[in-house]
Short mmCIF file of C-alpha atoms in Angstrom, two decimals:
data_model
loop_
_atom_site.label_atom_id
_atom_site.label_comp_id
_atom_site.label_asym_id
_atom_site.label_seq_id
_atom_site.Cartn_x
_atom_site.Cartn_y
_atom_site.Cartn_z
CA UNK A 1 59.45 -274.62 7.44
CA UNK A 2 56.57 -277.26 5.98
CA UNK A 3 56.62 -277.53 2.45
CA UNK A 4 54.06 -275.51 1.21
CA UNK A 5 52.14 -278.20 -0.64
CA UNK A 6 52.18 -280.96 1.91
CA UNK A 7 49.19 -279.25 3.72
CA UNK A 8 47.07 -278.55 0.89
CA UNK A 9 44.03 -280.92 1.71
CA UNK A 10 43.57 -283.94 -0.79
CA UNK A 11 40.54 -283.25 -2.35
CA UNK A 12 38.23 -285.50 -4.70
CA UNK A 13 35.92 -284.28 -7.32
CA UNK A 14 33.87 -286.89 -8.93
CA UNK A 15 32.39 -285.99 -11.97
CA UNK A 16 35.09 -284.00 -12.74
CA UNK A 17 33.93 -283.94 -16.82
CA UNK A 18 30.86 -282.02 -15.91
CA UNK A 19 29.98 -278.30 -16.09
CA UNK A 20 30.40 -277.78 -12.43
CA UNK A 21 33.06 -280.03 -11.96
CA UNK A 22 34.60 -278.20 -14.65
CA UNK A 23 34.59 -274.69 -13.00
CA UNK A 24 35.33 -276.13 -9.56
CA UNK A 25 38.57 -277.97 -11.47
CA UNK A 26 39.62 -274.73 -12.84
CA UNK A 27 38.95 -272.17 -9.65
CA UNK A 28 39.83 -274.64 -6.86
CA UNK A 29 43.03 -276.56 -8.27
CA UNK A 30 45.92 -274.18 -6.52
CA UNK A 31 44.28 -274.28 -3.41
CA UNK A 32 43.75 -278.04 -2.96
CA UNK A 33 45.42 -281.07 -4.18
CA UNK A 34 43.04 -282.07 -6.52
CA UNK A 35 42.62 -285.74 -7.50
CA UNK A 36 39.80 -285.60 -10.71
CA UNK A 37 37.59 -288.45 -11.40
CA UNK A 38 35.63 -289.02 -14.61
CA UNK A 39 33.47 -291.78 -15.85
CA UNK A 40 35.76 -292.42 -18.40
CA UNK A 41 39.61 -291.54 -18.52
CA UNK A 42 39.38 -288.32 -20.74
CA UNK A 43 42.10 -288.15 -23.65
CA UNK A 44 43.59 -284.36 -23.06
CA UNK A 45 46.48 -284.12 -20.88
CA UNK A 46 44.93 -282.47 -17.35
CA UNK A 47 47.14 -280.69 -14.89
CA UNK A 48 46.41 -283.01 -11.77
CA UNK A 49 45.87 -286.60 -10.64
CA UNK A 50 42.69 -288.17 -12.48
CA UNK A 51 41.43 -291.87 -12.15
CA UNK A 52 38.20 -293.26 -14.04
CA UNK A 53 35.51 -295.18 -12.57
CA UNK A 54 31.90 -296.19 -13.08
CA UNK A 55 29.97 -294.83 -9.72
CA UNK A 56 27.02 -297.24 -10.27
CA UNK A 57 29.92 -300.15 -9.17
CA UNK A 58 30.69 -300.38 -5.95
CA UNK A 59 34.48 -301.94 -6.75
CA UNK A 60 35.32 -299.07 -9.45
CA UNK A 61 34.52 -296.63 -6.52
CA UNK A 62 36.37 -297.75 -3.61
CA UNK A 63 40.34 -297.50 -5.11
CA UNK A 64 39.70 -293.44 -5.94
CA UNK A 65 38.88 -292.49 -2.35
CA UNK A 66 42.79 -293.35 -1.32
CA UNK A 67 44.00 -290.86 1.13
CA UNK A 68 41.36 -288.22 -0.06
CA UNK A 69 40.26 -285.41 2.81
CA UNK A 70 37.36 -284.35 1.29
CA UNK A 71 35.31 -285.43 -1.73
CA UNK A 72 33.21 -283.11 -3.72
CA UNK A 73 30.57 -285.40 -5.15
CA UNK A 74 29.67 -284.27 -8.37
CA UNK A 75 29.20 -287.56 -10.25
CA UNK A 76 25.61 -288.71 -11.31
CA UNK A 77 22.78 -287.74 -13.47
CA UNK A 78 22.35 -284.00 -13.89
CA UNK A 79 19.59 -283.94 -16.03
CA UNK A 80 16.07 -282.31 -14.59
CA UNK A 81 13.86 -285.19 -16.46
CA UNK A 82 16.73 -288.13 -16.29
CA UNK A 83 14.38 -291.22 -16.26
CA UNK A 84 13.93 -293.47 -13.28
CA UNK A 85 16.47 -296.00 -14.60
CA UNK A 86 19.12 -293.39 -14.69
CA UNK A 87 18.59 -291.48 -11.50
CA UNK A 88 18.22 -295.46 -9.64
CA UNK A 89 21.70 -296.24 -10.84
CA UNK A 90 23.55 -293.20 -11.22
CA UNK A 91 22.63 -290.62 -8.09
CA UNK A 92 20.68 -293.56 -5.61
CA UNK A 93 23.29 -296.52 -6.50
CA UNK A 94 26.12 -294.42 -7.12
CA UNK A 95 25.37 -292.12 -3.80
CA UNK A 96 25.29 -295.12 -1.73
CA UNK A 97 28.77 -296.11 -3.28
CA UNK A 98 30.36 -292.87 -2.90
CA UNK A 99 29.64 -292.90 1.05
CA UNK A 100 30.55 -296.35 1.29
CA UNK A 101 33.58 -296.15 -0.05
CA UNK A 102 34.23 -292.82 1.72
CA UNK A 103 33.52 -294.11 5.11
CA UNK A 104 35.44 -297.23 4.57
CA UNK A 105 38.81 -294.93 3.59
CA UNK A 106 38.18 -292.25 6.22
CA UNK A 107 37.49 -289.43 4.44
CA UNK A 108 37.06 -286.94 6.34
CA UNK A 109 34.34 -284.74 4.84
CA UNK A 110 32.19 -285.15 1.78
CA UNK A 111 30.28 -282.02 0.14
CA UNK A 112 27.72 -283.03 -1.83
CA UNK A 113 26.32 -281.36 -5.11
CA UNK A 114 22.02 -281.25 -4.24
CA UNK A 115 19.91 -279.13 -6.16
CA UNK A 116 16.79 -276.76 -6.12
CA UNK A 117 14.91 -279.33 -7.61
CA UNK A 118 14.57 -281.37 -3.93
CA UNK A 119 12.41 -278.11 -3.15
CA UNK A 120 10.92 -277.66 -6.90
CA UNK A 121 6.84 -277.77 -6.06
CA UNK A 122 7.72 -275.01 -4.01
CA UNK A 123 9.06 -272.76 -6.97
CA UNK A 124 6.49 -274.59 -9.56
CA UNK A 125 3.77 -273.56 -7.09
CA UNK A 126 5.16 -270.31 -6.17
CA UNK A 127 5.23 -270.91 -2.68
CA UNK A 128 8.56 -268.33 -1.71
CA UNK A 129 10.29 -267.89 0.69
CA UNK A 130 11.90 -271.67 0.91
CA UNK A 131 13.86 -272.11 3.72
CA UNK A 132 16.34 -275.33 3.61
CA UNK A 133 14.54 -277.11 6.99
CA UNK A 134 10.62 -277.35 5.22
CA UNK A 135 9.76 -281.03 3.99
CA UNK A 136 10.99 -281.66 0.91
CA UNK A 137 8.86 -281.65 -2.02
CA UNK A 138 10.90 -283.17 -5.29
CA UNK A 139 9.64 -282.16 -8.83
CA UNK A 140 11.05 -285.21 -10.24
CA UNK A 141 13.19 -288.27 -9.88
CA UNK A 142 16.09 -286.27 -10.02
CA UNK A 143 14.96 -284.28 -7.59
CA UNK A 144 13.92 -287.20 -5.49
CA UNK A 145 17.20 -288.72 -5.96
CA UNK A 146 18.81 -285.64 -4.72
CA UNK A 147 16.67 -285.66 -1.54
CA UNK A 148 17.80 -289.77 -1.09
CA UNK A 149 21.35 -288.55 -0.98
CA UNK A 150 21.09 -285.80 1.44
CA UNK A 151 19.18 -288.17 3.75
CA UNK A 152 21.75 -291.11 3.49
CA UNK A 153 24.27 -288.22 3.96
CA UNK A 154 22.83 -287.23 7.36
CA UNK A 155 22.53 -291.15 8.09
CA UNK A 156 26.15 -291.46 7.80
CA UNK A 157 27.02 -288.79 9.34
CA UNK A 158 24.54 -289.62 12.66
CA UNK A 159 25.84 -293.14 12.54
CA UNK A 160 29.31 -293.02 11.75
CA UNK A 161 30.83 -289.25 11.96
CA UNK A 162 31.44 -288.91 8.33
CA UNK A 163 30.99 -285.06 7.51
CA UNK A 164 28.70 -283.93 5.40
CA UNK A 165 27.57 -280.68 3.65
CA UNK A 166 24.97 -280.44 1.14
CA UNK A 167 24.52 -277.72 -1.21
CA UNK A 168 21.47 -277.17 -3.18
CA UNK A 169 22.77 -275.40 -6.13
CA UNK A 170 20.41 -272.86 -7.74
CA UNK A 171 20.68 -272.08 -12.00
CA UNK A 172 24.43 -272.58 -12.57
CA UNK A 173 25.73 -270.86 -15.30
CA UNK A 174 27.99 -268.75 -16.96
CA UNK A 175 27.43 -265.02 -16.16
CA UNK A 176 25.62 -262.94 -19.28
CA UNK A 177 27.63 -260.68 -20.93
CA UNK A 178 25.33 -257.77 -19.40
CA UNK A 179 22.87 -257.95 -17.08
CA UNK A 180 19.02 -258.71 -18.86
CA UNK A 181 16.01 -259.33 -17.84
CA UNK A 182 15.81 -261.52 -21.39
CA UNK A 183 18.07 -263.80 -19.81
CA UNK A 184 16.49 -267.21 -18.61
CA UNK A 185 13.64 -267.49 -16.86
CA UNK A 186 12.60 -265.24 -13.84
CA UNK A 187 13.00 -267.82 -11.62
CA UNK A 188 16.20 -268.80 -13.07
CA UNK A 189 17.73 -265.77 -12.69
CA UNK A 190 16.90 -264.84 -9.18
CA UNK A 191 18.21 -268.64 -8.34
CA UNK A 192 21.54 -267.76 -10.51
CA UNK A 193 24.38 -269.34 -8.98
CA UNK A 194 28.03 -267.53 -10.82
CA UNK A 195 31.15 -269.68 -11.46
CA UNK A 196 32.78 -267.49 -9.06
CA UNK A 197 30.45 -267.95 -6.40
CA UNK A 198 30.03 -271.36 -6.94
CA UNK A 199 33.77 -271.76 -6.39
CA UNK A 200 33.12 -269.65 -3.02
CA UNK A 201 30.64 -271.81 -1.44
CA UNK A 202 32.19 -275.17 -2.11
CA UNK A 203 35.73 -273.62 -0.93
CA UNK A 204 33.47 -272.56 2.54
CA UNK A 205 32.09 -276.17 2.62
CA UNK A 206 35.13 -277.57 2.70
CA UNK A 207 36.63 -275.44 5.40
CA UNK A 208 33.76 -274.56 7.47
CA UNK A 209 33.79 -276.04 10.93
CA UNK A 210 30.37 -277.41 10.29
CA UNK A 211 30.17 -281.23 10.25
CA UNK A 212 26.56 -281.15 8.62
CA UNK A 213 24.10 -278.93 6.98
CA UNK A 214 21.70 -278.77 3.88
CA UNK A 215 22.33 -275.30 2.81
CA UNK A 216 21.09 -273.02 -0.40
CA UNK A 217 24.15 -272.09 -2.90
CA UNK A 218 22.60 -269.33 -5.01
CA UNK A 219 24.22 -265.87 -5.97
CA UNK A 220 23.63 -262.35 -4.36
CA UNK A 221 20.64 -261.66 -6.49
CA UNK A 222 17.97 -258.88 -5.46
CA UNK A 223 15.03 -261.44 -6.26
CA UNK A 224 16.54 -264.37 -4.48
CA UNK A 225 13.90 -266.19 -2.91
CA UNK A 226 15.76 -268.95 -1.51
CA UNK A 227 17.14 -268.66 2.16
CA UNK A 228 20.35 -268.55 2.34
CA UNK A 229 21.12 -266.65 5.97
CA UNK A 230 22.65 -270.49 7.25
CA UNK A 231 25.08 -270.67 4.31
CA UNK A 232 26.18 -266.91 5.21
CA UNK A 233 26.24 -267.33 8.68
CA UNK A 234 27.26 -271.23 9.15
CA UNK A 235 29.87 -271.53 6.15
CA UNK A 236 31.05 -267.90 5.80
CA UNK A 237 29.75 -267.75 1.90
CA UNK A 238 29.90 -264.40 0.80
CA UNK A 239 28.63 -263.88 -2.18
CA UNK A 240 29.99 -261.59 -4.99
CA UNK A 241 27.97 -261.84 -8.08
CA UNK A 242 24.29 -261.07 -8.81
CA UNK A 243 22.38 -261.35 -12.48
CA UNK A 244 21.87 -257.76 -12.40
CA UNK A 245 25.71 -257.32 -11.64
CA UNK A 246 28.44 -259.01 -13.20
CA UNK A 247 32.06 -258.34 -14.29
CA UNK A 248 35.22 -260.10 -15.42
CA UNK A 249 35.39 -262.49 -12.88
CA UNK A 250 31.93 -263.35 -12.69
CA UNK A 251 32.91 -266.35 -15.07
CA UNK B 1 -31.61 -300.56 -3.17
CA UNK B 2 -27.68 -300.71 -4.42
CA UNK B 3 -26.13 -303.77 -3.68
CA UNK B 4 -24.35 -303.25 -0.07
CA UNK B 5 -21.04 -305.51 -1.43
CA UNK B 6 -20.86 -302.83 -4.78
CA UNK B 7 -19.66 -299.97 -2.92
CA UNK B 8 -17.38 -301.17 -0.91
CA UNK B 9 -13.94 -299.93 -1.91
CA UNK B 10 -11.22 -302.09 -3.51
CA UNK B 11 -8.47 -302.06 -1.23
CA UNK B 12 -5.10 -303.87 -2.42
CA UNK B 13 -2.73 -304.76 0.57
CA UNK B 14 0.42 -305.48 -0.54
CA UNK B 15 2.51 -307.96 1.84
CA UNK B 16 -0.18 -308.94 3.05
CA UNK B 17 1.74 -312.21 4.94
CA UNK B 18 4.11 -309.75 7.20
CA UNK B 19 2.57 -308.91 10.85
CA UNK B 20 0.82 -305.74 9.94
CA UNK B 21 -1.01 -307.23 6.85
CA UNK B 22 -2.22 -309.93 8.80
CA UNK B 23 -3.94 -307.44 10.88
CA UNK B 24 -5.24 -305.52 8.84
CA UNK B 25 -6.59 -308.20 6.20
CA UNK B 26 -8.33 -309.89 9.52
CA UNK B 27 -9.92 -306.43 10.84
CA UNK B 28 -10.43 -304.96 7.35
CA UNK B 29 -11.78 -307.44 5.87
CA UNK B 30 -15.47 -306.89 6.60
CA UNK B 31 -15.88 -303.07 5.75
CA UNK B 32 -13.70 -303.32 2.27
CA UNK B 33 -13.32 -305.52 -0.84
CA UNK B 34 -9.49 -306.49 -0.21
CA UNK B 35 -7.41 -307.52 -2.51
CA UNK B 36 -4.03 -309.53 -0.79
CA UNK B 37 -0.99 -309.32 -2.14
CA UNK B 38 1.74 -312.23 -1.08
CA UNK B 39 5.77 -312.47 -2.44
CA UNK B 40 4.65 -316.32 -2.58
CA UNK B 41 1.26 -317.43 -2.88
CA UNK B 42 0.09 -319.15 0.23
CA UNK B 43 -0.55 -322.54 0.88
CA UNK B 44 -3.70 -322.20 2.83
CA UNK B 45 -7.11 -321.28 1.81
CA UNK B 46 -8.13 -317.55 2.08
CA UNK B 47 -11.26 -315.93 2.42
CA UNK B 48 -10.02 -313.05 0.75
CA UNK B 49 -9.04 -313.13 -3.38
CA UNK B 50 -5.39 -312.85 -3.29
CA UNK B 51 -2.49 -312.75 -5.85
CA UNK B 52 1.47 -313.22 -5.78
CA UNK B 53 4.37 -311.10 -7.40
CA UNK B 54 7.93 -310.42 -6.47
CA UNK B 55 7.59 -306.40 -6.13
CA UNK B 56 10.90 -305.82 -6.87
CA UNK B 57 9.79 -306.88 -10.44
CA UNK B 58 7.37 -303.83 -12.15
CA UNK B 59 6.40 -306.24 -14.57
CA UNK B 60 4.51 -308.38 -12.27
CA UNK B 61 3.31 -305.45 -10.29
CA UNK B 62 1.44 -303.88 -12.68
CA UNK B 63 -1.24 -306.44 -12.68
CA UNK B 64 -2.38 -306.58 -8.89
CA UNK B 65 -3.32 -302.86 -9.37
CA UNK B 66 -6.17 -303.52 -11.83
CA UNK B 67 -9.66 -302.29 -10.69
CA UNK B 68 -8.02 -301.43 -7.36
CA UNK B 69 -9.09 -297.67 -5.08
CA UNK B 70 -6.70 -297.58 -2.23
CA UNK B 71 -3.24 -299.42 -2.05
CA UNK B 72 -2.22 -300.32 1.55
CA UNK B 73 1.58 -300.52 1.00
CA UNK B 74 3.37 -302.82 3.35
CA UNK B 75 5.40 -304.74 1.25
CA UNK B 76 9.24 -304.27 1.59
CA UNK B 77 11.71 -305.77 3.96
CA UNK B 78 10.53 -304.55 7.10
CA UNK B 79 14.14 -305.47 9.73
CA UNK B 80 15.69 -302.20 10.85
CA UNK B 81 19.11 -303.86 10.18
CA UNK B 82 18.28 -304.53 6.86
CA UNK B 83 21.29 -304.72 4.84
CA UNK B 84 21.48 -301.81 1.97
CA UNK B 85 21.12 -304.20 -1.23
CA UNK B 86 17.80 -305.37 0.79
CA UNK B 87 16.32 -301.80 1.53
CA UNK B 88 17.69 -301.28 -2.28
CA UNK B 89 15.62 -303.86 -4.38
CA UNK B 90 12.28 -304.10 -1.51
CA UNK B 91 11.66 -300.87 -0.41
CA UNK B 92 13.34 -298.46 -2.97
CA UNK B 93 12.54 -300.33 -6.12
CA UNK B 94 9.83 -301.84 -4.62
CA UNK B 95 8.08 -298.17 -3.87
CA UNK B 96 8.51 -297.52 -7.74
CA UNK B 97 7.50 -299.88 -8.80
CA UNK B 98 4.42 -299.82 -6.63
CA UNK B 99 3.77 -296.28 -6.90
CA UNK B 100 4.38 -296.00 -11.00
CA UNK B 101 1.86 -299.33 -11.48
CA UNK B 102 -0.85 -297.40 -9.30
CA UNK B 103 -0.60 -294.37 -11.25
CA UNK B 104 -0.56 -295.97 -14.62
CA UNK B 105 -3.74 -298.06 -13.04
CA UNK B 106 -5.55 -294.85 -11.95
CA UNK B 107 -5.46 -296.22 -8.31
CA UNK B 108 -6.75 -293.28 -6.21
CA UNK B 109 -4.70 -293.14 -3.38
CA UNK B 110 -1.40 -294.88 -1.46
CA UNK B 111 -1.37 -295.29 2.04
CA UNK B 112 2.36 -296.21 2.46
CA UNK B 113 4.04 -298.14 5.69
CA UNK B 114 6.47 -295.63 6.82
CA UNK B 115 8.19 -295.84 10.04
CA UNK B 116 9.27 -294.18 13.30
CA UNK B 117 13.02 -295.15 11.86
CA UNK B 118 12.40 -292.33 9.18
CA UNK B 119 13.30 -289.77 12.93
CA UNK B 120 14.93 -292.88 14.49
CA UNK B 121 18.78 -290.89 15.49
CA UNK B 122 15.98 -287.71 17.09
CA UNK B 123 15.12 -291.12 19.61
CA UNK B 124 18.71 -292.55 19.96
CA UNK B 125 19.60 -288.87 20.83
CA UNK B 126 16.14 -288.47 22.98
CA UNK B 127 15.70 -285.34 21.10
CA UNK B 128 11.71 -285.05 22.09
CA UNK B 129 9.32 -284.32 21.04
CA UNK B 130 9.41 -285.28 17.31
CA UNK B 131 7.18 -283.29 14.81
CA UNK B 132 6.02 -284.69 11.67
CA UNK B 133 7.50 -282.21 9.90
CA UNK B 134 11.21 -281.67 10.92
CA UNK B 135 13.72 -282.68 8.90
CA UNK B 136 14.73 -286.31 8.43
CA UNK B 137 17.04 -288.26 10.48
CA UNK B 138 17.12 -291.91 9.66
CA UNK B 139 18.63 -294.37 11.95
CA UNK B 140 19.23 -297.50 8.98
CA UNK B 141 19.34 -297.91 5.49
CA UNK B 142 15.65 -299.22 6.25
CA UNK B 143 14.85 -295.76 7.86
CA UNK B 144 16.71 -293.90 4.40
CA UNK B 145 14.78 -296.47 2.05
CA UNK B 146 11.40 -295.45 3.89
CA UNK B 147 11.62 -291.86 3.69
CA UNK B 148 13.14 -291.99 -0.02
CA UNK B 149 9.46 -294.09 0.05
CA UNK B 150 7.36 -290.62 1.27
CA UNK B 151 9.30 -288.37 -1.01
CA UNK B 152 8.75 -290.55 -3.97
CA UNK B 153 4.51 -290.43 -3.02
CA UNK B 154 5.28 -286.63 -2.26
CA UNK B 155 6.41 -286.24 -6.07
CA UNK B 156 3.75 -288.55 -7.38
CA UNK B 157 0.95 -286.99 -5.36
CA UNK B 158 2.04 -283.08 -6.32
CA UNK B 159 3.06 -284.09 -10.12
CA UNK B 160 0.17 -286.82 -10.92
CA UNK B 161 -2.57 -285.98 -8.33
CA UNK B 162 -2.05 -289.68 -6.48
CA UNK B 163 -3.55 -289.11 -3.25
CA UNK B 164 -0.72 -290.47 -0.97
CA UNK B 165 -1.19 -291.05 2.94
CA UNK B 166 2.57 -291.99 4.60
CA UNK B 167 1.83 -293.64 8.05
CA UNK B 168 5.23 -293.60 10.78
CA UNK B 169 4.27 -296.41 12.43
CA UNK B 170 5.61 -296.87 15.90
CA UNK B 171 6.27 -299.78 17.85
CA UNK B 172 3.36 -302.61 16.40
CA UNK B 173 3.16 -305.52 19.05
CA UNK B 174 0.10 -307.60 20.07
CA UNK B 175 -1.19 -306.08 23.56
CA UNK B 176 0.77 -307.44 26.88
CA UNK B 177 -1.64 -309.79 28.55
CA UNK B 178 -1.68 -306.92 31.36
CA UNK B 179 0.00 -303.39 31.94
CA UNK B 180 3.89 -303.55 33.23
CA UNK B 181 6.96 -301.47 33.15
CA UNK B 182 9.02 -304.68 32.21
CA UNK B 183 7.29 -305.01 29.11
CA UNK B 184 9.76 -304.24 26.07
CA UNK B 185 11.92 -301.01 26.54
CA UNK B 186 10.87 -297.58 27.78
CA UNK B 187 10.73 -295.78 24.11
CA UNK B 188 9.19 -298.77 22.57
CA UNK B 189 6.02 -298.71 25.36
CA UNK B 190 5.94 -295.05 24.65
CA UNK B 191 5.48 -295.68 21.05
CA UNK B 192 3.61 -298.76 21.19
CA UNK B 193 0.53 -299.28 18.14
CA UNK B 194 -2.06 -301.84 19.43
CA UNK B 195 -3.37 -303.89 16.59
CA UNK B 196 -6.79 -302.12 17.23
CA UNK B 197 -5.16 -298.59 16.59
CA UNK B 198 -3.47 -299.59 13.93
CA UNK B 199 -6.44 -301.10 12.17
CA UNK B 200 -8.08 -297.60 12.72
CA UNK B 201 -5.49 -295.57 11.99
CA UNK B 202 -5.14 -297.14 8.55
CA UNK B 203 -8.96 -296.69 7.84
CA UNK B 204 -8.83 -293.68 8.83
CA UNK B 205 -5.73 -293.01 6.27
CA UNK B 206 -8.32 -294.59 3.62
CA UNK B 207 -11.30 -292.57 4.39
CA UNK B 208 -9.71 -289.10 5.35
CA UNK B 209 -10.37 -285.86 2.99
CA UNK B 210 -6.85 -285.19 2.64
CA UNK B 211 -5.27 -285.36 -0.42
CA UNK B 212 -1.59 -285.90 1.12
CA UNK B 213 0.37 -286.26 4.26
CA UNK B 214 2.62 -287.83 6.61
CA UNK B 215 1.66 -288.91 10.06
CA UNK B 216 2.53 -290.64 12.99
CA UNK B 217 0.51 -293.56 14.49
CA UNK B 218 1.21 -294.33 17.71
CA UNK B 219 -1.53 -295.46 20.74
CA UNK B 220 -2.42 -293.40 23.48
CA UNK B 221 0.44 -294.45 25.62
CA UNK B 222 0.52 -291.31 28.50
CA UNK B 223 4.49 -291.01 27.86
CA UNK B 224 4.59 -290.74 24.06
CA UNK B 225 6.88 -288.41 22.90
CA UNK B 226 5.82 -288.05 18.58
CA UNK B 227 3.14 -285.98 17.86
CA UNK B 228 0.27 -287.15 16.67
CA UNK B 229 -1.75 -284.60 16.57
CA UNK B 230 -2.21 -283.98 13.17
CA UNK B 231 -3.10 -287.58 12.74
CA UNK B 232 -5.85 -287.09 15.11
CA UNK B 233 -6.75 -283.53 13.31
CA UNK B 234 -6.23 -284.16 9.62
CA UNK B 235 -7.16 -288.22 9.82
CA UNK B 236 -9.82 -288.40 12.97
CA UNK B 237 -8.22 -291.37 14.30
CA UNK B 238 -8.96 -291.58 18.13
CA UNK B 239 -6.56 -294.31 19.58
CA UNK B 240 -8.34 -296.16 22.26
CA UNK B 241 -5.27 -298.27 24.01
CA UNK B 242 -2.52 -297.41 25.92
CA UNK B 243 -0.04 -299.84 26.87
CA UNK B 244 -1.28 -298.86 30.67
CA UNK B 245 -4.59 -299.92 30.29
CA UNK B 246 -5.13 -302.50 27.61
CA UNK B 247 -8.66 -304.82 27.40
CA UNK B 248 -9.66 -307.81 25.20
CA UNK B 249 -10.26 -305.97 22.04
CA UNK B 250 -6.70 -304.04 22.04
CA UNK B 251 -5.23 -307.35 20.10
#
C-alpha cells in the first residue's frame, strides 16, 4: 500500500502572510503538502515547509517553485487604491516572475488569486449581471494589474501548456456573527466570498480537470449578481455559505 | 474669417520614426497641426515641429503633451518576439506613462496602436472569425503588453473621462506592386492595412463621436476573417484597398 502522504500534491502558496493565504494555510494544509512562501521569513514556528522571497526579483522566485504541482498565487499588492509603483512591481513584475519561474520548473498548474475589481465599472456603474467572458473594465491599477495577470496566464498557457485557473474573488471576509443587512456594503455582501467557501473553490481549482478558465469565486448569496454557473459547472464549486446564512463553519 | 491653420487640431504622434508614424505624419500632415514625437531627435530637417524623449521615462513625457488634443500612440517596441523586459519598460511603462501625462495635460483623447497579436493564438488556432469583443488571447509578451495597453485607456477613459480609441492593427505593409497569391502568407493578405486605410482609419479614430472603443483595422481584403464592422459603424472608416485590387494611391 502507498504511503498515504506521498500522493498528496505539492502545493505552493505565495503570499502565504496574507488574509487569504492565511485561511487557505489553515483549511487546505491536511489535504496538500503545503510549501508556504512569505515576503519575509515570519518568526512563529509554522507547521509546514516555508521559504521567503521577494516576487518583484526574478532570482528570489525561481528556487521556491522546486518540485511544486500547483501554485496558488497569492503574493502581490492587495490593496484596491495600491499606487501605480506598487501594482508595476508587485502584481505586473512579480506575475511575470511567478509564471516564469513556474514554467521553467514544470509546475503543473497555477491558480491564480484575480479579483472583482478587473470587472469593477461594471458594479460602480451598476451594470449586473457580469458574466466572466465581457471585456474587462478595471476600476483601478489594481484592478488593471489583475486583468495583466489573467492575460499573461492564458498566454502561457496557449504557448506553453502551463495550467491555469483564475479566480476573481468577490468581498472576502470573515462571516458576521448573524446575518445583517448593516453589514458592509450592499454590494459587498451579495459579492461575499466565506472562508469556507473560499477554501472550496481553490480546493476545485486545483483538482478540476480544467486546464484554463477565468471564473467568479463568490458565496451562495440570494443577491449575487456575479455569474458563477462556469465555476459550478466547470470546477464542481458548491457553495455552502451565504450572508444571510452562516454557522460555525462559515469561518 | 477665423484663421484656417487655428482650428486645426493638435495632434501629438508619438514614435513618430517607426513605419506607421511615418505614414501617418506624411498623410496627416496637411489636415492637422502634428506634433512628432522621436526616442532620438532626428538628424534631418522636418517640416513638422517635433520633440525627443525616452517614453519609458514619465519625466520627459510629460512635456510633449502640452497644448496637445489627440495623442496618436505608436511608440513602444513594436517586434512580436519582443523579449518581456522590452514589452516591460516600452509598451507597459511606456502606456503609463503616456496615458497619466495626457490626463494630467487635459489631452482629450488617445488613439492607441494596438494589434491583431492582442487575438493572435484565435489565428494560430484559425479560430475565425474574431470579434472585437471576445476575450483576449495574446500570442507574445508584445500581444500581453498591448492589451494590458487597452485596459489601462479602458480604466483611464471610465475613471477620468479620457476619450480613448484602441486600433488592432492588422498586417501594415506598403501595397504589392500588383495583386498575387505569393505575396506574404495567406492570414497576413487577409489582414493586410494599406497605408491609405490606415491613414483613414486613424482619422477616423480622431474625428469619431465615440467616447471609447476597440477596433480592428484591417483593408477590404475579400478573405478577412476579423470583424470590422464596428469600425466601419462606430468610426465611418470605408477601406478602399484590398490586397486583390490595389492602384497608385493604396501606398
Amino acid at each position: 500500500m502507498p504511503d498515504r502522504d506521498a500522493v498528496k500534491r505539492r502545493v505552493l502558496i505565495t503570499g502565504a502572510g496574507g488574509r487569504i493565504g492565511t485561511c487557505l494555510s489553515e483549511r487546505l494544509g491536511d489535504t496538500y503538502d503545503l510549501r508556504l512562501h512569505f515576503r519575509t521569513a515570519p518568526e512563529q514556528m509554522l507547521a509546514h515547509e516555508h521559504m521567503a522571497a521577494d516576487i518583484t526579483i526574478f532570482e528570489r522566485v525561481a528556487p521556491i517553485m522546486a518540485g511544486i504541482d500547483t501554485v496558488l498565487h497569492l503574493a502581490g499588492d492587495p490593496r484596491v487604491p495600491a499606487p501605480w509603483e506598487s501594482a508595476l512591481a508587485n502584481n505586473i513584475v512579480g506575475m511575470y516572475n511567478t509564471l516564469e519561474a513556474a514554467r521553467l520548473a514544470g509546475v503543473r498548474r497555477i491558480v491564480f488569486a484575480s479579483t472583482n475589481h478587473v470587472m469593477g465599472m461594471y458594479d460602480r456603474d451598476e451594470e449586473w449581471p457580469v458574466y466572466n467572458d465581457l471585456p474587462v473594465r478595471p476600476d483601478s491599477y489594481y484592478g488593471v494589474s489583475k486583468a495583466f495577470g489573467e492575460n499573461l496566464g492564458r498566454y502561457y498557457h496557449d504557448e506553453w501548456g502551463l495550467e491555469f485557473i483564475a479566480l476573481r474573488i468577490g468581498w472576502f471576509r470573515p462571516a458576521p456573527s448573524e446575518p445583517s443587512e448593516e453589514w458592509g456594503s450592499e454590494t459587498g455582501r451579495a459579492m461575499w466570498l466565506s472562508p469556507r467557501d473560499c477554501a472550496e473553490v481553490f480546493r476545485c481549482a486545483i483538482e478540476a480537470d480544467v486546464p484554463f478558465g477565468v471564473f467568479y469565486a463568490v458565496s451562495d448569496n440570494p443577491d449575487r449578481r456575479w455569474d458563477i454557473t462556469d465555476t459550478i459547472i466547470k470546477l464542481g464549486y458548491r457553495p455552502q455559505d451565504s450572508w444571510t446564512r452562516v454557522d460555525a463553519g462559515s469561518g
